[in-house]
Coordinates of C-alpha atoms in Angstrom, one line a residue:
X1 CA 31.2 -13.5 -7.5
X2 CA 34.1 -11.0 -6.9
X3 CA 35.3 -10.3 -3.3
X4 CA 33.2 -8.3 -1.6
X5 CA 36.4 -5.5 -0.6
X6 CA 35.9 -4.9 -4.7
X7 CA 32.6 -6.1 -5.7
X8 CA 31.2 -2.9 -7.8
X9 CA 27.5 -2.3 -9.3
X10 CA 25.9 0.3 -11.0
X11 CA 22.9 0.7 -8.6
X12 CA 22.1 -0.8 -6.0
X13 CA 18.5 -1.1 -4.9
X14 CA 17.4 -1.2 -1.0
X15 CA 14.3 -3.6 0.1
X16 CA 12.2 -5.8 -2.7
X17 CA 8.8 -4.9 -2.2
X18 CA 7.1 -4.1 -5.4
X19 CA 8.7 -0.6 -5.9
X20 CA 12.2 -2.1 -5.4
X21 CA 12.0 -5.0 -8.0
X22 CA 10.2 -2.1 -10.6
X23 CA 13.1 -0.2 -10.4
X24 CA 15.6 -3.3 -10.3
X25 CA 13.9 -5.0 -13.2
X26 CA 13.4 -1.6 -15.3
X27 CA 17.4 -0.7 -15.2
X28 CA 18.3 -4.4 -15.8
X29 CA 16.3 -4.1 -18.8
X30 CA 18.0 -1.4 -20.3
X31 CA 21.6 -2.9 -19.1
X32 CA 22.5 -1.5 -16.1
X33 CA 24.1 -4.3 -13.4
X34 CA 21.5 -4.1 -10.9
X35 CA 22.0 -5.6 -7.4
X36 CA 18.7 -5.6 -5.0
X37 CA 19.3 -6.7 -1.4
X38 CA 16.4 -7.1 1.6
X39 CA 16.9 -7.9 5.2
X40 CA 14.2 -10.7 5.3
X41 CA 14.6 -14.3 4.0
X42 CA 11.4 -13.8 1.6
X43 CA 12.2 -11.3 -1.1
X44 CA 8.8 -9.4 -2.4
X45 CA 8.6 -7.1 0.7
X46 CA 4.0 -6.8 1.3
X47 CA 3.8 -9.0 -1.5
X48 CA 4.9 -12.0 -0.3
X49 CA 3.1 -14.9 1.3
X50 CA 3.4 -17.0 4.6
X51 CA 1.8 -20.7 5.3
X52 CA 0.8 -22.3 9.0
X53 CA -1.0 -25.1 9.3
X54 CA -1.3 -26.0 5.9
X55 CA -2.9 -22.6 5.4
X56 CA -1.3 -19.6 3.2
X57 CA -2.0 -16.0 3.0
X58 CA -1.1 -13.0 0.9
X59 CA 0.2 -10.6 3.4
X60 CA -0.6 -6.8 1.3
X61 CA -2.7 -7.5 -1.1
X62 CA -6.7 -7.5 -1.0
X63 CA -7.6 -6.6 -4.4
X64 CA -5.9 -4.6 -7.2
X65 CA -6.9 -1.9 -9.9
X66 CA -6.0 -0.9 -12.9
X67 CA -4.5 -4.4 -14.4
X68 CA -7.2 -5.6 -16.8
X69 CA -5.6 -6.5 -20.2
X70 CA -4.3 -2.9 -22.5
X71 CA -4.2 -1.1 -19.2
X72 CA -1.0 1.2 -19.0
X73 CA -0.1 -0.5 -15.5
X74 CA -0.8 -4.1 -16.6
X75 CA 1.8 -3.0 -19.8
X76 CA 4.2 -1.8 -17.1
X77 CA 4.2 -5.0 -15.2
X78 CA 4.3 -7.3 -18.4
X79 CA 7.8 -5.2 -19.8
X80 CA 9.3 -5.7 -16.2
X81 CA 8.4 -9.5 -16.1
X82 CA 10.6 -11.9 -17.3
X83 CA 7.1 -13.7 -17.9
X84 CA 3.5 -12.1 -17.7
X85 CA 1.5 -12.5 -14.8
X86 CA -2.1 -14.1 -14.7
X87 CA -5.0 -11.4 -13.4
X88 CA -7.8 -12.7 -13.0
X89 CA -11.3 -10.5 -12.7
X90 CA -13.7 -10.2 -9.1
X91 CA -16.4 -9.4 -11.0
X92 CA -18.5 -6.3 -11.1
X93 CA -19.0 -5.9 -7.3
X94 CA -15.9 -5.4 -5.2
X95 CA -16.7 -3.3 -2.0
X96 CA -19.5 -4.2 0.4
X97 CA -20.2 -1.0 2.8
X98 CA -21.8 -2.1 6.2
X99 CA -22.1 1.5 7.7
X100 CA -24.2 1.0 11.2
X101 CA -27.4 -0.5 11.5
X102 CA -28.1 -0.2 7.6
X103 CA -28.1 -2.8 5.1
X104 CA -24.8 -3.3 3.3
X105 CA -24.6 -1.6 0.0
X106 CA -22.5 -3.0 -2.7
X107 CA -20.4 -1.3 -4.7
X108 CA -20.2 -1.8 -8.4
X109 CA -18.0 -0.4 -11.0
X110 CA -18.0 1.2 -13.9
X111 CA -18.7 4.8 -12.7
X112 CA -21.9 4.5 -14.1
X113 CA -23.0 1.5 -11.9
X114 CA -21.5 2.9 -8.7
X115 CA -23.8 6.1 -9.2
X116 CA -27.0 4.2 -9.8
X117 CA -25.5 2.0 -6.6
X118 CA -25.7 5.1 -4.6
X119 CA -29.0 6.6 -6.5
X120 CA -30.7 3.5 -5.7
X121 CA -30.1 4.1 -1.6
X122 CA -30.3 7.4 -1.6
X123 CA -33.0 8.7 -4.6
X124 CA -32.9 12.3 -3.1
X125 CA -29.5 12.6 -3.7
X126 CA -28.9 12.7 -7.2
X127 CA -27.6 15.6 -7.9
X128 CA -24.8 15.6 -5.2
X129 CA -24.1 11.5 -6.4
X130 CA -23.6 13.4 -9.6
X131 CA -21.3 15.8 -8.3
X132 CA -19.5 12.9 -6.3
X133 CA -18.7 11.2 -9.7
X134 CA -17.4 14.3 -11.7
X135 CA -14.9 15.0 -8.3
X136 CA -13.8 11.5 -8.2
X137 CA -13.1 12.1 -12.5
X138 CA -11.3 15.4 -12.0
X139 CA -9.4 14.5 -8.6
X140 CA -7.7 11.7 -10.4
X141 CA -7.0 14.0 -13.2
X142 CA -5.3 16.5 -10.9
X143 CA -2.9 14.1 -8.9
X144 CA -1.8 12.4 -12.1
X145 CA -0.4 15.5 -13.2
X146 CA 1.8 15.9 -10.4
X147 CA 3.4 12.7 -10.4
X148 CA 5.5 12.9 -13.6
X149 CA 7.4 15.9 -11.5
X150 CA 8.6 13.7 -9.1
X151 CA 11.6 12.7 -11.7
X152 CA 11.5 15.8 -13.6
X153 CA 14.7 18.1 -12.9
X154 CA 13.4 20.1 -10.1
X155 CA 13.0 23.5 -12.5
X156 CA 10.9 21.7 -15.2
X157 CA 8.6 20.0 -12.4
X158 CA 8.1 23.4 -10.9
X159 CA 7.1 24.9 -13.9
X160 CA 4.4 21.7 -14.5
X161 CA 3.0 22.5 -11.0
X162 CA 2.8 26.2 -11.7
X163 CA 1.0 25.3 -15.0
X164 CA -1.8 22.9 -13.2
X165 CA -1.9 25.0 -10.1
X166 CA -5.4 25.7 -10.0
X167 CA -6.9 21.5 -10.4
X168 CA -3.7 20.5 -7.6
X169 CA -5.0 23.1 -5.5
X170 CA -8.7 22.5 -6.0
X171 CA -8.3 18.6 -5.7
X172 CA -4.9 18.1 -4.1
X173 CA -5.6 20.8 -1.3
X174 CA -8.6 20.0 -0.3
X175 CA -10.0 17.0 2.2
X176 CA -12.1 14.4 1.0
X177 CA -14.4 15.6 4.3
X178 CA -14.1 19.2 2.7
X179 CA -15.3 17.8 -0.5
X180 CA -18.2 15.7 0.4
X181 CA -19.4 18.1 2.8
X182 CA -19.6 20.6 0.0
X183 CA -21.9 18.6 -1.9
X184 CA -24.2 16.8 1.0
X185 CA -25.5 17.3 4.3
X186 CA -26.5 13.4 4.3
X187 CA -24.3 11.3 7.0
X188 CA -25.4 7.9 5.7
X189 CA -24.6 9.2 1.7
X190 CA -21.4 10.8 3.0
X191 CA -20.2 7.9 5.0
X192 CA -21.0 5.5 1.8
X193 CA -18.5 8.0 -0.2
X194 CA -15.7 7.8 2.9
X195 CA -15.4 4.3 3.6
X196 CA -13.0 3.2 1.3
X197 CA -10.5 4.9 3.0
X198 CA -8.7 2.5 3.9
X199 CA -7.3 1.5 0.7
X200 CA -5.0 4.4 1.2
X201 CA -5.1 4.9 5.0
X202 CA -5.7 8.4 4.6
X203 CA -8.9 9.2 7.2
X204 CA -11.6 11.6 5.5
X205 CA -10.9 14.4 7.6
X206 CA -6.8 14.2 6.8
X207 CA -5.9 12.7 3.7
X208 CA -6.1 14.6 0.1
X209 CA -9.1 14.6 -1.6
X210 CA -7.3 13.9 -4.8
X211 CA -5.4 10.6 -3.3
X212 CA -8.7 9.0 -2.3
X213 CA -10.4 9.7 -5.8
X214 CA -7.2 8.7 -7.4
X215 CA -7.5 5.3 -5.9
X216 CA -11.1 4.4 -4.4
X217 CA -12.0 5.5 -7.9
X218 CA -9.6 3.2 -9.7
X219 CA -11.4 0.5 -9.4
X220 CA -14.7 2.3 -11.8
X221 CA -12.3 2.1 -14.8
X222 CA -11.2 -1.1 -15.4
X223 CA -12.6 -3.6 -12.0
X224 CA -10.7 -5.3 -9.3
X225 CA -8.4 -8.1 -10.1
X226 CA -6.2 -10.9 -8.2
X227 CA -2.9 -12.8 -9.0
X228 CA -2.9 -16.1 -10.4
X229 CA -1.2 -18.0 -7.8
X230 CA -1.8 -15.2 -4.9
X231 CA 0.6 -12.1 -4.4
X232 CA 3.7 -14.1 -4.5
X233 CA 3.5 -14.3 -8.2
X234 CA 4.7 -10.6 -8.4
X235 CA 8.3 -12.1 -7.4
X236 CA 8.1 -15.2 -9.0
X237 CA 7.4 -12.8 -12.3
X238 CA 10.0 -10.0 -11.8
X239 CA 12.7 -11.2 -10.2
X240 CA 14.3 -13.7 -12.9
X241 CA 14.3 -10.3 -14.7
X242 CA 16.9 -8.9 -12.8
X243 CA 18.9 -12.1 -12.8
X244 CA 18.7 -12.8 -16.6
X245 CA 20.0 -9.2 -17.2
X246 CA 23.2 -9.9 -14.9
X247 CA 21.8 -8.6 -11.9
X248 CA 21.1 -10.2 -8.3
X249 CA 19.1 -10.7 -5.6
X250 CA 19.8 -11.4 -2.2
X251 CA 17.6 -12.0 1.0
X252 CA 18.3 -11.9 4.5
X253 CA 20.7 -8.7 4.2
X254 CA 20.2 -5.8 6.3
X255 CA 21.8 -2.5 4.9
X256 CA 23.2 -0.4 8.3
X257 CA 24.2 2.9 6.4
X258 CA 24.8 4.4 3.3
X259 CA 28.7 4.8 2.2
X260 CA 29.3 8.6 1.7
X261 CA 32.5 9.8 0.0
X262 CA 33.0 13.4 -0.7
X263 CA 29.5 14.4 -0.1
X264 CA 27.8 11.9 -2.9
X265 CA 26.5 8.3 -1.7
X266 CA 29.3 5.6 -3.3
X267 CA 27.4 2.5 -2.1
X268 CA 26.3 0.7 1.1
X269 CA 27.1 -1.3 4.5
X270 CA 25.5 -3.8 5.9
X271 CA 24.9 -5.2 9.0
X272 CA 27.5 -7.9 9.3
X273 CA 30.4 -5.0 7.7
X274 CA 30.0 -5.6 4.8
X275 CA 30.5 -2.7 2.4
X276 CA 29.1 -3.0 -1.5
X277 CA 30.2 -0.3 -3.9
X278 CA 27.6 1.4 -6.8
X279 CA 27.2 4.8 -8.1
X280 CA 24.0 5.1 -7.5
X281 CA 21.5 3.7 -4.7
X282 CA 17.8 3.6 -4.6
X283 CA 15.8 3.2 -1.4
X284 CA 12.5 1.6 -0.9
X285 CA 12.2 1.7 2.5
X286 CA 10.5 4.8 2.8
X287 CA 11.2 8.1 2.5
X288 CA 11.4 8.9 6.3
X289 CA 13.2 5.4 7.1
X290 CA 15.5 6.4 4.6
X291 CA 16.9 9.3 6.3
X292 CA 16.4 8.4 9.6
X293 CA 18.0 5.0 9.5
X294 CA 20.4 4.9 6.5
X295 CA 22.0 8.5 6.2
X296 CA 24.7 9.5 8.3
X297 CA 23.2 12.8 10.4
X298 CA 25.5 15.2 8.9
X299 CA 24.7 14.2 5.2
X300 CA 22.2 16.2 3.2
X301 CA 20.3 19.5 2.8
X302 CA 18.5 20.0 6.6
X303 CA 15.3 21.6 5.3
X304 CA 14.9 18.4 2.8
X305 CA 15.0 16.2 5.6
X306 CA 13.1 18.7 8.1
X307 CA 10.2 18.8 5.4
X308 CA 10.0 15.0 5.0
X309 CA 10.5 14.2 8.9
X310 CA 7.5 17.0 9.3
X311 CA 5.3 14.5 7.2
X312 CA 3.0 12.5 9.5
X313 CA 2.7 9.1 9.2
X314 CA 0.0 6.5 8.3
X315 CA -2.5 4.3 9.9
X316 CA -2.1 1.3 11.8
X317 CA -3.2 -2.3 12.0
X318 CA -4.1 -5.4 13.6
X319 CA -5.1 -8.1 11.3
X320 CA -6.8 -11.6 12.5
X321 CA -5.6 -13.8 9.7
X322 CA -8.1 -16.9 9.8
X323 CA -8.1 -20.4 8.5
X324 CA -11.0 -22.3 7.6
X325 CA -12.1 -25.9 6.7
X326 CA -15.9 -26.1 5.3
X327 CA -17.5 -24.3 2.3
X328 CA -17.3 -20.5 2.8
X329 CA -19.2 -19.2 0.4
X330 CA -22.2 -21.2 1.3
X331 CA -20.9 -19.5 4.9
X332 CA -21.1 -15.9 3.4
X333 CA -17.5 -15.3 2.6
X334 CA -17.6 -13.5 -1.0
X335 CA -14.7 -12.6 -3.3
X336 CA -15.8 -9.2 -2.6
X337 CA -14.4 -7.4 0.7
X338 CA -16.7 -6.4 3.2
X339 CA -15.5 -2.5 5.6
X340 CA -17.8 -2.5 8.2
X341 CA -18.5 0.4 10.6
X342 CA -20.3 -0.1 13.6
X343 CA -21.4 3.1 14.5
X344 CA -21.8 4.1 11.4
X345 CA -18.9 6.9 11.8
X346 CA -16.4 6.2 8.8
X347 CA -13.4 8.1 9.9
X348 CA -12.4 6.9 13.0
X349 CA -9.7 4.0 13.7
X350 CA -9.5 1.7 17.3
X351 CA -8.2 3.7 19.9
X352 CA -8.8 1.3 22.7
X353 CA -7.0 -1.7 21.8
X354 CA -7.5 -4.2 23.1
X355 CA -10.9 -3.4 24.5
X356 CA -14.0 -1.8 23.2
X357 CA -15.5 -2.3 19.2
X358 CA -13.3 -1.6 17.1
X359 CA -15.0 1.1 14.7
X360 CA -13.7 0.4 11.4
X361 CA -12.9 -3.3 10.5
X362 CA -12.5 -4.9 6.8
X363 CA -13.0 -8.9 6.1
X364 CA -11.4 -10.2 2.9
X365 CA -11.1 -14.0 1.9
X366 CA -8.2 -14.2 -0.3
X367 CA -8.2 -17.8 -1.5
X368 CA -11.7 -17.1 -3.1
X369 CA -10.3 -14.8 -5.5
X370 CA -7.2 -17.0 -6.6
X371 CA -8.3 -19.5 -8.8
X372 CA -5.1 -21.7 -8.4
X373 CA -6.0 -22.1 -4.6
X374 CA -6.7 -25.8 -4.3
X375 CA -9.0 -25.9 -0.9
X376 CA -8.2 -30.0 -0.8
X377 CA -10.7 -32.9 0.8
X378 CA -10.8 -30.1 4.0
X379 CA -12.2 -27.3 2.0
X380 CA -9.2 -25.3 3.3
X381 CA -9.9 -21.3 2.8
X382 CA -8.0 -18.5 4.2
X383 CA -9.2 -14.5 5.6
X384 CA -8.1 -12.0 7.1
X385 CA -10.0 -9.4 9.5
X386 CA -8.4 -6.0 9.9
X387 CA -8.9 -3.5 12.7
X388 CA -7.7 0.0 11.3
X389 CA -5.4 1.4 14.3
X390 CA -3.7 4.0 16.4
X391 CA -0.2 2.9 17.5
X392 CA 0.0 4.4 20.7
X393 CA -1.5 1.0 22.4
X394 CA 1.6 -0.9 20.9
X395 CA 4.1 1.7 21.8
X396 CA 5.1 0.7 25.2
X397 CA 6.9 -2.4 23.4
X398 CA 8.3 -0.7 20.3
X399 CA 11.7 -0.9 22.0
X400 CA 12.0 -4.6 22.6
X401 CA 12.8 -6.7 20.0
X402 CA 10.5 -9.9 19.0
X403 CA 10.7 -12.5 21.2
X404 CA 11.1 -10.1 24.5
X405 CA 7.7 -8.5 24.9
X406 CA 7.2 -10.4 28.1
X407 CA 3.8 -11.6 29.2
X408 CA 2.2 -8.1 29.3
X409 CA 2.3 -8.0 25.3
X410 CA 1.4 -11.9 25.4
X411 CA -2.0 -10.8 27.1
X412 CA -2.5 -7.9 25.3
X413 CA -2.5 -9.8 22.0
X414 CA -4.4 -12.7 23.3
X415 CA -7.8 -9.8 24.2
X416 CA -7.4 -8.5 20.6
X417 CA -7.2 -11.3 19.0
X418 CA -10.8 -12.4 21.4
X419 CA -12.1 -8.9 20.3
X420 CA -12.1 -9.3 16.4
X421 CA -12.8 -12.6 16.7
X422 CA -16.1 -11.6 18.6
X423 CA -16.7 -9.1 16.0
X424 CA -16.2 -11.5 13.3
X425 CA -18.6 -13.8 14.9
X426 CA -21.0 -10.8 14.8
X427 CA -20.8 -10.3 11.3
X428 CA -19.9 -13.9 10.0
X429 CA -21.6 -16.1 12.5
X430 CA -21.4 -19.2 10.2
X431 CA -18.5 -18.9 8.6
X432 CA -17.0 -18.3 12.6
X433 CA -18.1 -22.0 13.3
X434 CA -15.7 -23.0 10.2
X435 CA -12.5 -21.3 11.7
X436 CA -10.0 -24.0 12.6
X437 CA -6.9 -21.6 12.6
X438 CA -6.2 -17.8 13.9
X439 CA -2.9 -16.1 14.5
X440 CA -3.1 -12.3 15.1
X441 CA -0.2 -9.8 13.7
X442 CA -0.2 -6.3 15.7
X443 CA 1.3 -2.7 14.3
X444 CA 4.7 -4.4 15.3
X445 CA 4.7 -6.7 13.2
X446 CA 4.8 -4.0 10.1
X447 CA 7.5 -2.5 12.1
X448 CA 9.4 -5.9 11.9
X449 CA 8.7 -6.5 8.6
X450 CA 8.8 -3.2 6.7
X451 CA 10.7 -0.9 9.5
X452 CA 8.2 1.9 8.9
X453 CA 8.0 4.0 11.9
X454 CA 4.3 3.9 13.9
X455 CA 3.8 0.5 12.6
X456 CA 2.7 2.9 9.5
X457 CA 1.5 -0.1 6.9
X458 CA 1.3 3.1 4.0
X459 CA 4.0 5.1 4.8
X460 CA 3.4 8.5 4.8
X461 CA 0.0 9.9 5.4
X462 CA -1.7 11.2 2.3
X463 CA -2.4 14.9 3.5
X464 CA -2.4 17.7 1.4
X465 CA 0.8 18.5 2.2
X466 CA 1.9 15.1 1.3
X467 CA 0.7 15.2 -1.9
X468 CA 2.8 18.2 -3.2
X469 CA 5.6 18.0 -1.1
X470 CA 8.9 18.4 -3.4
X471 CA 10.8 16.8 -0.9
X472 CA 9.4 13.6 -1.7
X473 CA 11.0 13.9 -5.6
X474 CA 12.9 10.5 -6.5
X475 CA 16.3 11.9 -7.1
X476 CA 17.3 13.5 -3.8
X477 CA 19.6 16.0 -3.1
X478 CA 22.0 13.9 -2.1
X479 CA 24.3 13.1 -4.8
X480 CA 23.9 9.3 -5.7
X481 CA 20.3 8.7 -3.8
X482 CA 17.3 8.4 -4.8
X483 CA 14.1 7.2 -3.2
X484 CA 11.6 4.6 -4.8
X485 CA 7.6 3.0 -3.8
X486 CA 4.7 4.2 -2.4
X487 CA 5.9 7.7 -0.9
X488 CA 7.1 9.0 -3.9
X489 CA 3.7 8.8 -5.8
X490 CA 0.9 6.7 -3.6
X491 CA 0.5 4.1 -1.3
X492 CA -0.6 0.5 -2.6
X493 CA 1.0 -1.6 -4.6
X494 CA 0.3 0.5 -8.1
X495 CA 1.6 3.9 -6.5
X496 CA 4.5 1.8 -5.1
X497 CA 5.0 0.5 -8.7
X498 CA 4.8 4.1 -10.5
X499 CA 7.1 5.0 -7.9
X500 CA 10.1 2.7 -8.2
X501 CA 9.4 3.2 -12.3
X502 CA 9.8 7.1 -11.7
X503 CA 12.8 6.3 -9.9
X504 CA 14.5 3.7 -12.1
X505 CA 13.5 7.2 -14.6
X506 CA 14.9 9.7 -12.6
X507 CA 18.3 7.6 -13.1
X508 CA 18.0 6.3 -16.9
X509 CA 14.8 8.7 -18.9
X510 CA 14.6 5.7 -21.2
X511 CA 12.4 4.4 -18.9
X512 CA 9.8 7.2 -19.3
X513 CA 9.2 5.3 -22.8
X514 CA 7.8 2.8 -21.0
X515 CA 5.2 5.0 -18.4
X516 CA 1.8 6.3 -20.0
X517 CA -1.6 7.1 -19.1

């Protein structure tokens, strides 16, 4: 290793969540010197894993879509491994809706089985079920052709969007409330078509239609699927990548600012002084982060950073992570995840932490769906129970850092964590006499993990104008920048991959050999 005074890179790749090692890994690959740095001591960013008590869970991931074997994302991650990562399928159901007083409705794929799902509970609303399914097709259709422009030169990309104006504006522009309300009057039938909206944290009456067909509908092609091994395996997989190709990786480094020489960025500093030289620097923070926390405030175009810091951001969360010792599946835990909705009102989040039912909760049990999870003599499972958010109950200890909430914060998390537990009970009254572990992480902890601003676990909300902003384009207009994951394309961890391949992209087009479908 050179001193770091001289120590010189070709890019240089901000935070390793699963849009930073994409980009890392695809310009190793085609031989650039690749160095990716991220403030924590795990790299992997919301794929990584944490263990108590003998107990481990996968921190972002739930369930994931469009990885069966020959599917153009499963290709993507096999080229960027060094070796190919396990999948393994959930089966045919992989959503359980429990929308008020009803009984749950399971949610099957392909699309064929999801409309006879919904036909089944609702027989007089074919027609609209109909409609729901040829929506879901053509919304897909219309955000996939807008995310090729985000590492297009800016004239061809505008020419792209000109050409499929009239499916972005349809699909793109519109709400998924506007579109459900426009083919049924049904609250129960409209609910069933909302609830997944918190795979992309986009509420119903916000987010783009076409985001939440792109990905509650991504599931009806190919299934939901898990890693071998738990989410962890992504950096087990990609990271020798970069390293075999003379790159690096280091943890526990936290970038202070971009280094700007004559108006271009020439590299980066980091907390401790340290300043590390490339020509070019990708960001995977986040798009707002980005400028906020790593450009100086005289550095780039003001109406690109007005229109990105106009951009609201997402939802929230609390999540109950739960261990348990006993059979679970005899308990009702399924590999299958459960949203459940009190009051049967799907877009709503808890605005009363840390009193009061929390109206939209989802239960998942990871180590069911890892087939490498070895439960022991104990039977030892692991869940999770998420209460979707707002952050304005947290807020009053944004400021101080962990460790110095005082007692008020102590309490505060102590009645959540007795709220979903109660809730859990209500739901999963055997499988609550089998928890033997609980630890509850608030919308702070993504701020202390991630840095997003509002404890915002997908970034950027996925409005309409989120959806075609040009601001959000890979290769800023700041010479040397560009930004990478989830905002540039979609949240989860497939839109965070696209996006830190249509980065790597927007700085080497080989790499658009390797992006189809």
């Amino acid at each position: 290793m050179t001193n770091a005074e001289t120590e010189k890179w070709d890019v240089i790749v901000i935070g390793s969540g699963i849009g930073g090692m994409a980009a890392a890994a695809s310009l190793s690959r085609l031989g650039h010197r690749v160095l990716l740095l991220e403030q924590h001591h795990t790299l992997g960013g919301l794929t990584h894993s944490f263990s108590r008590n003998g107990f481990t869970w996968d921190v972002g991931i739930h369930y994931l879509s469009l990885v069966a074997p020959g599917d153009p994302m499963r290709e993507l991650l096999d080229w960027i491994s060094d070796t190919p990562i396990d999948f393994v399928s959930l089966g045919s159901v992989y959503d359980h809706l429990h929308i008020g007083s009803a009984e749950p409705l399971a949610l099957s794929r392909p699309y064929e089985a999801q409309e006879r799902d919904l036909k089944d509970r609702f027989p007089e609303e074919a027609e609209a079920i109909e409609g729901w399914t040829r929506a879901l097709r053509e919304g897909r259709e219309a955000i996939y052709k807008i995310f090729p422009t985000r590492a297009m030169p800016e004239f061809a990309g505008d020419m792209l969007d000109w050409w499929n104006r009239k499916a972005i504006a349809k699909w793109c522009g519109r709400t998924t409330k506007d579109v459900i309300d426009s083919l049924t009057d049904n609250p129960e039938l409209a609910a069933a078509m909302a609830a997944q909206w918190g795979d992309h944290g986009g509420r119903p009456s916000k987010a783009s239609f076409a985001m939440h067909a792109l990905i509650s509908a991504s599931y009806l092609t190919s299934g939901s699927w898990y890693p071998v091994g738990g989410s962890a395996a992504f950096a087990e997989h990609i990271i020798p990548t970069i390293s075999k190709h003379g790159g690096e990786t280091r943890a526990g480094v936290h970038v202070d600012s971009l280094m700007i020489e004559d108006d271009r960025v020439v590299g980066v500093r980091t907390g401790d002084g340290e300043e590390i030289r490339a020509d070019i620097v990708i960001s995977n923070i986040g798009a707002r982060e980005t400028i906020d926390t790593l450009l100086p405030e005289e550095c780039g175009p003001e109406d690109w950073k007005a229109e990105i810091r106009d951009l609201p951001s997402s939802i929230a969360h609390y999540t109950l992570f739960l261990g348990f010792e006993g059979d679970i599946e005899a308990a009702g835990a399924t590999k299958a995840n459960h949203w459940i909705y009190p009051t049967g009102e799907v877009d709503v989040v808890w605005e009363t932490a840390p009193d009061g039912v929390p109206p939209h909760m989802t239960a998942s049990f990871g180590s069911l769906k890892n087939p490498e999870h070895d439960p022991g003599p104990q039977q030892k499972h692991m869940g999770q129970f998420l209460a979707w958010a707002d952050w304005t109950a947290v807020e009053q200890w944004a400021d101080k850092p962990l460790g110095s909430r005082g007692k008020d914060y102590a309490d505060f998390k102590r009645r959540v964590e007795e709220t979903l537990m109660a809730q859990f009970k209500r739901y999963f009254p055997d499988l609550a006499k089998l928890v033997v572990y609980r630890e509850l992480a608030t919308p702070l902890s993504t701020v202390t993990f991630t840095g997003h601003g509002k404890g915002a676990f997908y970034g950027l909300d996925v409005t309409p104008q989120r959806v075609v902003c040009d601001a959000l384009r890979a290769k800023t207009p700041v010479q040397g920048l560009h930004l990478a994951g989830q905002d540039v394309t979609s949240p989860g961890l497939p839109g965070a991959l696209i996006g830190g391949m249509l980065s790597a992209a927007s700085v080497d087009p080989r790499v658009f050999k390797q992006i189809r479908g």
